[in-house]
């Protein structure tokens, strides 16, 4: 839940994280997720408005995620947005979750100023728990140039973290431990890395890690955990950066966005900056608070539609469709 001004300034951004609720299950339980959304959503909206001293007559519109995602959770957000839109007499617009991630760097707040080139063509690497794609973005058109053919990058991190006994969601834990490990200690496969196309795959890497870990004793895993994490992380990042490099070379685009939950990864951030420097490109990486799921990115992605009057009809439903 976020309040974002017409000038894309984030006035407040509140996150009701459910990480601790789902942690015992090792992943998101859809039914529990939507029940928690139901109890969290209205208090969070009240808190945001009250903290900023903003009344409903100052709200130009409501942006809400309607696709793709867990349908139960989408319904909670959508029904709340539609009900508020009707009762407060404001327009609402359904937003694609991935468009939200792609627009995340184009906000600003007290500690972060986004780049000014959101109207120019750019390349976007979006890496989250459910999606991993490379897009070219031009004049509001989002074209998929490449995609994972199996697991998303975040999923690859989370499943690996589980194998080495780290708690859910494991991506950030792997990142933290990797700092103490040797990225060259173990060799993992990098499927499709040499091919010219921009698709990639993580399931072979995950199976190779599984086979390696199965052969190790619990003591050995504990002892080598940092090396395992560092080697695995380096492989995932190398695959992503190699494909992003090819995408830049193939399109010649000079502006790059890297976003989504996995863009919080410290090695990916460092390597993406290196790539941009090497190619003389501008890079936009959202600050960590706008990498993982948040309301500000959804508000930002819906802002132009609201300002242009391109709002949604009240029969808009949730959708599993992945095209933006
Ligand atoms: O975008 P996001 O918050 O939710 C989805 O749309 O899926 O992404 C969540 C994913 C999780 O898989 C999480 O482990 C991963 O982002 N993640 C990270 C890091 N922080 C979050 N993966 C690697 N390194 C991190 N520092
Ligand atoms: Zn996300």
mmCIF file of C-alpha atoms and ligand atoms in Angstrom:
data_model
loop_
_atom_site.group_PDB
_atom_site.id
_atom_site.type_symbol
_atom_site.label_atom_id
_atom_site.label_comp_id
_atom_site.label_asym_id
_atom_site.label_seq_id
_atom_site.Cartn_x
_atom_site.Cartn_y
_atom_site.Cartn_z
ATOM 1 C CA UNK A 1 0.000 0.000 0.000
ATOM 2 C CA UNK A 2 1.577 3.271 -1.103
ATOM 3 C CA UNK A 3 0.680 6.875 -1.731
ATOM 4 C CA UNK A 4 2.430 8.273 -4.806
ATOM 5 C CA UNK A 5 2.069 11.862 -6.032
ATOM 6 C CA UNK A 6 1.395 12.993 -9.618
ATOM 7 C CA UNK A 7 5.137 13.722 -9.874
ATOM 8 C CA UNK A 8 5.949 10.065 -8.964
ATOM 9 C CA UNK A 9 7.105 10.944 -5.438
ATOM 10 C CA UNK A 10 6.467 8.187 -2.924
ATOM 11 C CA UNK A 11 4.789 9.854 0.068
ATOM 12 C CA UNK A 12 4.542 6.599 1.979
ATOM 13 C CA UNK A 13 4.987 2.912 1.214
ATOM 14 C CA UNK A 14 3.772 0.314 3.711
ATOM 15 C CA UNK A 15 4.388 -3.416 3.350
ATOM 16 C CA UNK A 16 2.450 -6.050 5.328
ATOM 17 C CA UNK A 17 5.052 -8.775 4.887
ATOM 18 C CA UNK A 18 3.840 -12.351 5.262
ATOM 19 C CA UNK A 19 7.320 -13.911 5.161
ATOM 20 C CA UNK A 20 7.144 -15.057 8.790
ATOM 21 C CA UNK A 21 3.643 -16.516 8.324
ATOM 22 C CA UNK A 22 4.689 -18.683 5.371
ATOM 23 C CA UNK A 23 8.194 -19.534 6.609
ATOM 24 C CA UNK A 24 7.162 -22.732 8.477
ATOM 25 C CA UNK A 25 5.707 -24.075 5.183
ATOM 26 C CA UNK A 26 8.825 -23.282 3.160
ATOM 27 C CA UNK A 27 6.802 -21.288 0.590
ATOM 28 C CA UNK A 28 3.641 -19.252 0.073
ATOM 29 C CA UNK A 29 0.393 -21.034 1.011
ATOM 30 C CA UNK A 30 -2.227 -19.379 -1.250
ATOM 31 C CA UNK A 31 -5.187 -19.749 1.128
ATOM 32 C CA UNK A 32 -3.258 -18.292 4.064
ATOM 33 C CA UNK A 33 -1.949 -15.464 1.854
ATOM 34 C CA UNK A 34 -5.421 -14.281 0.825
ATOM 35 C CA UNK A 35 -6.809 -14.546 4.369
ATOM 36 C CA UNK A 36 -3.981 -12.376 5.651
ATOM 37 C CA UNK A 37 -4.504 -9.864 2.847
ATOM 38 C CA UNK A 38 -8.153 -9.623 3.886
ATOM 39 C CA UNK A 39 -7.282 -8.669 7.439
ATOM 40 C CA UNK A 40 -4.297 -6.440 6.540
ATOM 41 C CA UNK A 41 -5.584 -4.383 3.647
ATOM 42 C CA UNK A 42 -8.033 -1.877 5.185
ATOM 43 C CA UNK A 43 -5.965 -1.055 8.298
ATOM 44 C CA UNK A 44 -2.956 -0.463 6.013
ATOM 45 C CA UNK A 45 -4.918 1.910 3.754
ATOM 46 C CA UNK A 46 -6.140 3.824 6.828
ATOM 47 C CA UNK A 47 -2.626 3.982 8.242
ATOM 48 C CA UNK A 48 -1.196 5.362 4.992
ATOM 49 C CA UNK A 49 -3.836 8.075 4.607
ATOM 50 C CA UNK A 50 -3.723 9.073 8.280
ATOM 51 C CA UNK A 51 0.077 9.191 8.445
ATOM 52 C CA UNK A 52 0.180 11.593 5.469
ATOM 53 C CA UNK A 53 -2.915 13.503 6.564
ATOM 54 C CA UNK A 54 -4.488 12.863 3.163
ATOM 55 C CA UNK A 55 -8.248 12.707 2.601
ATOM 56 C CA UNK A 56 -10.121 10.845 -0.139
ATOM 57 C CA UNK A 57 -10.927 14.055 -2.047
ATOM 58 C CA UNK A 58 -7.168 14.423 -2.691
ATOM 59 C CA UNK A 59 -6.919 10.956 -4.298
ATOM 60 C CA UNK A 60 -6.857 11.076 -8.126
ATOM 61 C CA UNK A 61 -7.174 7.330 -8.597
ATOM 62 C CA UNK A 62 -6.431 3.860 -7.291
ATOM 63 C CA UNK A 63 -3.984 1.490 -8.996
ATOM 64 C CA UNK A 64 -4.364 -2.171 -8.092
ATOM 65 C CA UNK A 65 -2.639 -5.367 -9.233
ATOM 66 C CA UNK A 66 -5.094 -7.505 -11.195
ATOM 67 C CA UNK A 67 -2.692 -9.826 -13.028
ATOM 68 C CA UNK A 68 -0.937 -12.265 -12.919
ATOM 69 C CA UNK A 69 -0.722 -13.908 -9.498
ATOM 70 C CA UNK A 70 -2.462 -16.058 -6.904
ATOM 71 C CA UNK A 71 -6.113 -15.528 -7.693
ATOM 72 C CA UNK A 72 -7.315 -15.382 -4.072
ATOM 73 C CA UNK A 73 -4.907 -12.584 -3.226
ATOM 74 C CA UNK A 74 -5.677 -10.698 -6.452
ATOM 75 C CA UNK A 75 -9.407 -10.834 -5.651
ATOM 76 C CA UNK A 76 -8.893 -9.300 -2.193
ATOM 77 C CA UNK A 77 -6.989 -6.316 -3.641
ATOM 78 C CA UNK A 78 -9.298 -5.911 -6.589
ATOM 79 C CA UNK A 79 -12.561 -6.065 -4.616
ATOM 80 C CA UNK A 80 -11.163 -3.577 -2.086
ATOM 81 C CA UNK A 81 -10.027 -1.188 -4.845
ATOM 82 C CA UNK A 82 -13.340 -1.416 -6.723
ATOM 83 C CA UNK A 83 -15.403 -0.903 -3.569
ATOM 84 C CA UNK A 84 -13.346 2.135 -2.538
ATOM 85 C CA UNK A 85 -13.479 3.518 -6.088
ATOM 86 C CA UNK A 86 -17.288 3.294 -6.088
ATOM 87 C CA UNK A 87 -17.844 4.577 -2.585
ATOM 88 C CA UNK A 88 -15.275 7.391 -2.740
ATOM 89 C CA UNK A 89 -16.059 8.244 -6.375
ATOM 90 C CA UNK A 90 -12.511 7.897 -7.723
ATOM 91 C CA UNK A 91 -11.317 5.980 -10.816
ATOM 92 C CA UNK A 92 -9.299 2.790 -10.525
ATOM 93 C CA UNK A 93 -6.949 0.994 -12.896
ATOM 94 C CA UNK A 94 -5.826 -2.653 -12.989
ATOM 95 C CA UNK A 95 -2.039 -2.996 -13.238
ATOM 96 C CA UNK A 96 0.150 -5.864 -14.422
ATOM 97 C CA UNK A 97 2.479 -6.931 -11.581
ATOM 98 C CA UNK A 98 5.547 -7.097 -13.845
ATOM 99 C CA UNK A 99 4.838 -3.668 -15.313
ATOM 100 C CA UNK A 100 4.942 -2.520 -11.681
ATOM 101 C CA UNK A 101 8.417 -4.035 -11.233
ATOM 102 C CA UNK A 102 9.631 -2.471 -14.502
ATOM 103 C CA UNK A 103 8.402 0.993 -13.462
ATOM 104 C CA UNK A 104 9.740 0.695 -9.880
ATOM 105 C CA UNK A 105 12.989 2.650 -10.512
ATOM 106 C CA UNK A 106 11.031 5.636 -11.877
ATOM 107 C CA UNK A 107 9.803 6.845 -8.500
ATOM 108 C CA UNK A 108 11.513 9.224 -6.135
ATOM 109 C CA UNK A 109 11.548 9.814 -2.399
ATOM 110 C CA UNK A 110 13.641 11.673 0.173
ATOM 111 C CA UNK A 111 16.631 9.374 -0.332
ATOM 112 C CA UNK A 112 16.281 8.332 -3.967
ATOM 113 C CA UNK A 113 15.863 10.197 -7.243
ATOM 114 C CA UNK A 114 14.873 8.016 -10.204
ATOM 115 C CA UNK A 115 16.303 8.604 -13.704
ATOM 116 C CA UNK A 116 14.489 10.946 -16.079
ATOM 117 C CA UNK A 117 14.472 8.624 -19.107
ATOM 118 C CA UNK A 118 11.263 6.625 -18.563
ATOM 119 C CA UNK A 119 9.889 7.973 -21.869
ATOM 120 C CA UNK A 120 12.932 6.803 -23.854
ATOM 121 C CA UNK A 121 13.279 3.202 -25.095
ATOM 122 C CA UNK A 122 14.942 0.906 -22.588
ATOM 123 C CA UNK A 123 15.841 -2.701 -21.820
ATOM 124 C CA UNK A 124 14.466 -4.326 -18.657
ATOM 125 C CA UNK A 125 15.653 -7.442 -16.854
ATOM 126 C CA UNK A 126 12.888 -8.425 -14.424
ATOM 127 C CA UNK A 127 13.794 -11.140 -11.948
ATOM 128 C CA UNK A 128 11.347 -12.115 -9.224
ATOM 129 C CA UNK A 129 10.033 -15.166 -7.414
ATOM 130 C CA UNK A 130 7.562 -15.960 -10.199
ATOM 131 C CA UNK A 131 9.019 -14.303 -13.320
ATOM 132 C CA UNK A 132 12.354 -13.857 -15.078
ATOM 133 C CA UNK A 133 12.268 -12.001 -18.367
ATOM 134 C CA UNK A 134 14.112 -9.536 -20.541
ATOM 135 C CA UNK A 135 11.890 -6.870 -22.137
ATOM 136 C CA UNK A 136 12.378 -4.017 -24.519
ATOM 137 C CA UNK A 137 10.134 -1.102 -23.574
ATOM 138 C CA UNK A 138 9.231 1.650 -26.004
ATOM 139 C CA UNK A 139 6.332 4.117 -25.944
ATOM 140 C CA UNK A 140 4.369 2.042 -23.439
ATOM 141 C CA UNK A 141 4.903 -1.188 -25.455
ATOM 142 C CA UNK A 142 6.467 -4.071 -23.530
ATOM 143 C CA UNK A 143 8.048 -6.729 -25.746
ATOM 144 C CA UNK A 144 9.452 -9.965 -24.280
ATOM 145 C CA UNK A 145 12.898 -10.624 -25.799
ATOM 146 C CA UNK A 146 13.790 -13.592 -23.621
ATOM 147 C CA UNK A 147 12.512 -15.559 -20.713
ATOM 148 C CA UNK A 148 13.272 -18.429 -18.377
ATOM 149 C CA UNK A 149 11.975 -21.640 -19.880
ATOM 150 C CA UNK A 150 11.466 -23.218 -16.436
ATOM 151 C CA UNK A 151 12.131 -21.779 -12.956
ATOM 152 C CA UNK A 152 12.214 -18.061 -12.192
ATOM 153 C CA UNK A 153 15.490 -16.726 -10.750
ATOM 154 C CA UNK A 154 13.929 -16.109 -7.317
ATOM 155 C CA UNK A 155 12.535 -19.635 -7.306
ATOM 156 C CA UNK A 156 16.015 -20.967 -8.173
ATOM 157 C CA UNK A 157 17.418 -19.084 -5.170
ATOM 158 C CA UNK A 158 14.617 -20.120 -2.794
ATOM 159 C CA UNK A 159 14.756 -23.833 -3.735
ATOM 160 C CA UNK A 160 18.531 -23.899 -3.364
ATOM 161 C CA UNK A 161 18.301 -22.153 0.005
ATOM 162 C CA UNK A 162 15.900 -24.871 1.177
ATOM 163 C CA UNK A 163 18.368 -27.589 0.054
ATOM 164 C CA UNK A 164 21.136 -26.134 2.208
ATOM 165 C CA UNK A 165 18.777 -25.626 5.169
ATOM 166 C CA UNK A 166 18.258 -21.851 5.002
ATOM 167 C CA UNK A 167 14.832 -20.426 5.958
ATOM 168 C CA UNK A 168 12.248 -19.114 3.443
ATOM 169 C CA UNK A 169 12.479 -16.811 1.519
ATOM 170 C CA UNK A 170 16.029 -17.923 0.914
ATOM 171 C CA UNK A 171 17.286 -15.499 -1.750
ATOM 172 C CA UNK A 172 18.403 -12.863 0.698
ATOM 173 C CA UNK A 173 19.998 -15.485 2.994
ATOM 174 C CA UNK A 174 22.028 -16.926 0.090
ATOM 175 C CA UNK A 175 23.130 -13.380 -0.749
ATOM 176 C CA UNK A 176 24.254 -12.741 2.853
ATOM 177 C CA UNK A 177 26.158 -16.027 3.230
ATOM 178 C CA UNK A 178 27.806 -15.732 -0.194
ATOM 179 C CA UNK A 179 29.880 -12.805 1.025
ATOM 180 C CA UNK A 180 31.823 -15.270 3.204
ATOM 181 C CA UNK A 181 32.189 -17.950 0.509
ATOM 182 C CA UNK A 182 34.338 -18.725 -2.531
ATOM 183 C CA UNK A 183 32.344 -18.347 -5.780
ATOM 184 C CA UNK A 184 34.762 -20.707 -7.563
ATOM 185 C CA UNK A 185 34.578 -23.523 -4.975
ATOM 186 C CA UNK A 186 31.931 -25.512 -6.891
ATOM 187 C CA UNK A 187 31.134 -25.706 -10.603
ATOM 188 C CA UNK A 188 27.478 -25.657 -11.687
ATOM 189 C CA UNK A 189 26.071 -25.984 -15.231
ATOM 190 C CA UNK A 190 25.048 -22.833 -17.113
ATOM 191 C CA UNK A 191 22.508 -24.067 -19.656
ATOM 192 C CA UNK A 192 22.017 -22.030 -22.855
ATOM 193 C CA UNK A 193 24.613 -19.461 -21.834
ATOM 194 C CA UNK A 194 26.514 -19.622 -25.141
ATOM 195 C CA UNK A 195 23.457 -19.577 -27.396
ATOM 196 C CA UNK A 196 22.572 -16.303 -29.147
ATOM 197 C CA UNK A 197 18.901 -16.328 -28.125
ATOM 198 C CA UNK A 198 17.876 -14.585 -24.906
ATOM 199 C CA UNK A 199 16.083 -17.444 -23.158
ATOM 200 C CA UNK A 200 17.619 -19.085 -20.124
ATOM 201 C CA UNK A 201 16.970 -22.009 -17.785
ATOM 202 C CA UNK A 202 17.572 -22.758 -14.133
ATOM 203 C CA UNK A 203 16.163 -26.245 -13.625
ATOM 204 C CA UNK A 204 19.393 -28.057 -14.667
ATOM 205 C CA UNK A 205 21.358 -25.905 -12.268
ATOM 206 C CA UNK A 206 18.912 -26.697 -9.478
ATOM 207 C CA UNK A 207 19.109 -30.479 -10.155
ATOM 208 C CA UNK A 208 22.919 -30.352 -10.267
ATOM 209 C CA UNK A 209 22.929 -28.596 -6.885
ATOM 210 C CA UNK A 210 20.504 -31.198 -5.534
ATOM 211 C CA UNK A 211 22.752 -34.079 -6.685
ATOM 212 C CA UNK A 212 25.838 -32.437 -5.200
ATOM 213 C CA UNK A 213 24.173 -31.746 -1.849
ATOM 214 C CA UNK A 214 22.705 -35.265 -1.616
ATOM 215 C CA UNK A 215 26.243 -36.647 -1.728
ATOM 216 C CA UNK A 216 27.412 -34.431 1.145
ATOM 217 C CA UNK A 217 26.998 -35.200 4.876
ATOM 218 C CA UNK A 218 25.101 -32.701 7.053
ATOM 219 C CA UNK A 219 28.376 -31.628 8.669
ATOM 220 C CA UNK A 220 29.987 -31.114 5.295
ATOM 221 C CA UNK A 221 27.021 -29.011 4.066
ATOM 222 C CA UNK A 222 27.248 -26.887 7.205
ATOM 223 C CA UNK A 223 30.987 -26.443 6.763
ATOM 224 C CA UNK A 224 30.772 -25.586 3.045
ATOM 225 C CA UNK A 225 27.477 -23.648 3.134
ATOM 226 C CA UNK A 226 29.018 -20.267 2.329
ATOM 227 C CA UNK A 227 31.048 -21.750 -0.578
ATOM 228 C CA UNK A 228 27.943 -23.536 -1.903
ATOM 229 C CA UNK A 229 25.916 -20.304 -1.729
ATOM 230 C CA UNK A 230 28.633 -18.164 -3.315
ATOM 231 C CA UNK A 231 29.166 -20.642 -6.187
ATOM 232 C CA UNK A 232 25.445 -21.054 -6.856
ATOM 233 C CA UNK A 233 24.778 -17.304 -6.694
ATOM 234 C CA UNK A 234 27.685 -16.577 -9.046
ATOM 235 C CA UNK A 235 26.231 -19.060 -11.571
ATOM 236 C CA UNK A 236 22.695 -17.599 -11.515
ATOM 237 C CA UNK A 237 24.082 -14.070 -11.827
ATOM 238 C CA UNK A 238 26.452 -15.028 -14.656
ATOM 239 C CA UNK A 239 23.557 -16.538 -16.643
ATOM 240 C CA UNK A 240 21.388 -13.421 -16.137
ATOM 241 C CA UNK A 241 24.150 -10.918 -16.915
ATOM 242 C CA UNK A 242 25.334 -12.834 -20.000
ATOM 243 C CA UNK A 243 21.801 -12.757 -21.431
ATOM 244 C CA UNK A 244 21.364 -9.086 -20.518
ATOM 245 C CA UNK A 245 24.674 -8.306 -22.254
ATOM 246 C CA UNK A 246 23.515 -10.145 -25.396
ATOM 247 C CA UNK A 247 20.183 -8.276 -25.277
ATOM 248 C CA UNK A 248 22.013 -4.941 -25.097
ATOM 249 C CA UNK A 249 24.306 -5.911 -27.983
ATOM 250 C CA UNK A 250 21.400 -7.156 -30.110
ATOM 251 C CA UNK A 251 19.116 -4.152 -29.532
ATOM 252 C CA UNK A 252 21.686 -1.383 -29.063
ATOM 253 C CA UNK A 253 19.454 0.094 -26.346
ATOM 254 C CA UNK A 254 21.364 2.502 -24.115
ATOM 255 C CA UNK A 255 19.118 2.531 -21.049
ATOM 256 C CA UNK A 256 18.729 -0.500 -18.785
ATOM 257 C CA UNK A 257 16.393 -1.317 -15.893
ATOM 258 C CA UNK A 258 17.089 -4.260 -13.567
ATOM 259 C CA UNK A 259 14.224 -4.888 -11.167
ATOM 260 C CA UNK A 260 12.092 -7.431 -9.272
ATOM 261 C CA UNK A 261 12.855 -9.092 -5.923
ATOM 262 C CA UNK A 262 16.107 -10.691 -7.139
ATOM 263 C CA UNK A 263 17.438 -7.261 -8.191
ATOM 264 C CA UNK A 264 18.043 -6.792 -4.445
ATOM 265 C CA UNK A 265 20.888 -9.309 -4.866
ATOM 266 C CA UNK A 266 24.201 -7.586 -4.176
ATOM 267 C CA UNK A 267 26.223 -9.512 -6.788
ATOM 268 C CA UNK A 268 23.589 -8.988 -9.507
ATOM 269 C CA UNK A 269 23.545 -5.257 -8.729
ATOM 270 C CA UNK A 270 27.336 -5.014 -8.895
ATOM 271 C CA UNK A 271 27.565 -7.007 -12.149
ATOM 272 C CA UNK A 272 24.723 -5.025 -13.764
ATOM 273 C CA UNK A 273 26.517 -1.760 -12.915
ATOM 274 C CA UNK A 274 29.751 -3.178 -14.401
ATOM 275 C CA UNK A 275 27.916 -4.182 -17.580
ATOM 276 C CA UNK A 276 26.386 -0.719 -17.951
ATOM 277 C CA UNK A 277 29.770 0.927 -17.449
ATOM 278 C CA UNK A 278 31.377 -1.403 -19.961
ATOM 279 C CA UNK A 279 28.715 -0.641 -22.596
ATOM 280 C CA UNK A 280 28.409 3.073 -21.803
ATOM 281 C CA UNK A 281 24.750 2.606 -20.825
ATOM 282 C CA UNK A 282 22.586 4.279 -18.199
ATOM 283 C CA UNK A 283 21.329 1.844 -15.581
ATOM 284 C CA UNK A 284 18.387 2.167 -13.205
ATOM 285 C CA UNK A 285 18.309 -0.138 -10.200
ATOM 286 C CA UNK A 286 15.529 0.496 -7.682
ATOM 287 C CA UNK A 287 16.625 0.922 -4.064
ATOM 288 C CA UNK A 288 16.068 -2.304 -2.104
ATOM 289 C CA UNK A 289 12.722 -1.130 -0.676
ATOM 290 C CA UNK A 290 11.294 -0.947 -4.232
ATOM 291 C CA UNK A 291 12.884 -4.211 -5.508
ATOM 292 C CA UNK A 292 10.700 -6.697 -3.610
ATOM 293 C CA UNK A 293 6.914 -6.430 -3.949
ATOM 294 C CA UNK A 294 5.545 -3.064 -2.864
ATOM 295 C CA UNK A 295 2.634 -0.723 -3.502
ATOM 296 C CA UNK A 296 4.689 2.197 -4.820
ATOM 297 C CA UNK A 297 5.668 0.352 -8.017
ATOM 298 C CA UNK A 298 2.005 -0.492 -8.738
ATOM 299 C CA UNK A 299 0.922 3.116 -8.129
ATOM 300 C CA UNK A 300 3.743 4.327 -10.400
ATOM 301 C CA UNK A 301 2.796 1.883 -13.162
ATOM 302 C CA UNK A 302 -0.864 2.958 -13.019
ATOM 303 C CA UNK A 303 -0.157 6.677 -12.687
ATOM 304 C CA UNK A 304 0.017 7.633 -16.370
ATOM 305 C CA UNK A 305 -3.178 5.699 -17.164
ATOM 306 C CA UNK A 306 -4.987 7.467 -14.334
ATOM 307 C CA UNK A 307 -3.701 10.889 -15.459
ATOM 308 C CA UNK A 308 -4.717 10.113 -19.082
ATOM 309 C CA UNK A 309 -8.169 8.921 -18.041
ATOM 310 C CA UNK A 310 -7.461 5.364 -19.273
ATOM 311 C CA UNK A 311 -9.061 3.697 -16.286
ATOM 312 C CA UNK A 312 -10.630 0.260 -15.803
ATOM 313 C CA UNK A 313 -14.295 -0.732 -15.966
ATOM 314 C CA UNK A 314 -15.955 -2.074 -12.834
ATOM 315 C CA UNK A 315 -16.290 -5.565 -14.277
ATOM 316 C CA UNK A 316 -12.481 -5.966 -14.396
ATOM 317 C CA UNK A 317 -11.499 -9.326 -12.937
ATOM 318 C CA UNK A 318 -8.242 -10.979 -11.880
ATOM 319 C CA UNK A 319 -6.329 -12.642 -14.698
ATOM 320 C CA UNK A 320 -3.609 -15.290 -14.903
ATOM 321 C CA UNK A 321 -2.392 -13.893 -18.266
ATOM 322 C CA UNK A 322 1.304 -13.163 -18.216
ATOM 323 C CA UNK A 323 1.521 -10.739 -21.200
ATOM 324 C CA UNK A 324 1.725 -7.095 -20.133
HETATM 325 O O1 LIG B 1 9.374 -9.518 -6.703
HETATM 326 P P1 LIG B 1 9.266 -10.325 -5.478
HETATM 327 O O2 LIG B 1 9.228 -9.601 -4.150
HETATM 328 O O3 LIG B 1 8.001 -11.243 -5.503
HETATM 329 C C1 LIG B 1 7.539 -11.835 -6.685
HETATM 330 O O4 LIG B 1 6.952 -11.113 -7.522
HETATM 331 O O5 LIG B 1 7.811 -13.039 -6.809
HETATM 332 O O6 LIG B 1 10.487 -11.373 -5.496
HETATM 333 C C2 LIG B 1 10.688 -12.270 -4.452
HETATM 334 C C3 LIG B 1 11.902 -13.097 -4.765
HETATM 335 C C4 LIG B 1 12.084 -14.269 -3.791
HETATM 336 O O7 LIG B 1 12.315 -15.440 -4.552
HETATM 337 C C5 LIG B 1 13.301 -13.864 -2.992
HETATM 338 O O8 LIG B 1 14.069 -14.946 -2.512
HETATM 339 C C6 LIG B 1 14.080 -13.066 -4.012
HETATM 340 O O9 LIG B 1 13.093 -12.301 -4.664
HETATM 341 N N1 LIG B 1 15.076 -12.174 -3.375
HETATM 342 C C7 LIG B 1 16.414 -12.320 -3.553
HETATM 343 C C8 LIG B 1 17.032 -11.323 -2.743
HETATM 344 N N2 LIG B 1 16.047 -10.618 -2.122
HETATM 345 C C9 LIG B 1 14.860 -11.156 -2.522
HETATM 346 N N3 LIG B 1 17.125 -13.196 -4.292
HETATM 347 C C10 LIG B 1 18.469 -13.080 -4.268
HETATM 348 N N4 LIG B 1 19.133 -12.167 -3.510
HETATM 349 C C11 LIG B 1 18.461 -11.273 -2.754
HETATM 350 N N5 LIG B 1 19.131 -10.358 -2.027
HETATM 351 ZN ZN1 LIG B 2 6.973 -9.230 -7.593
#
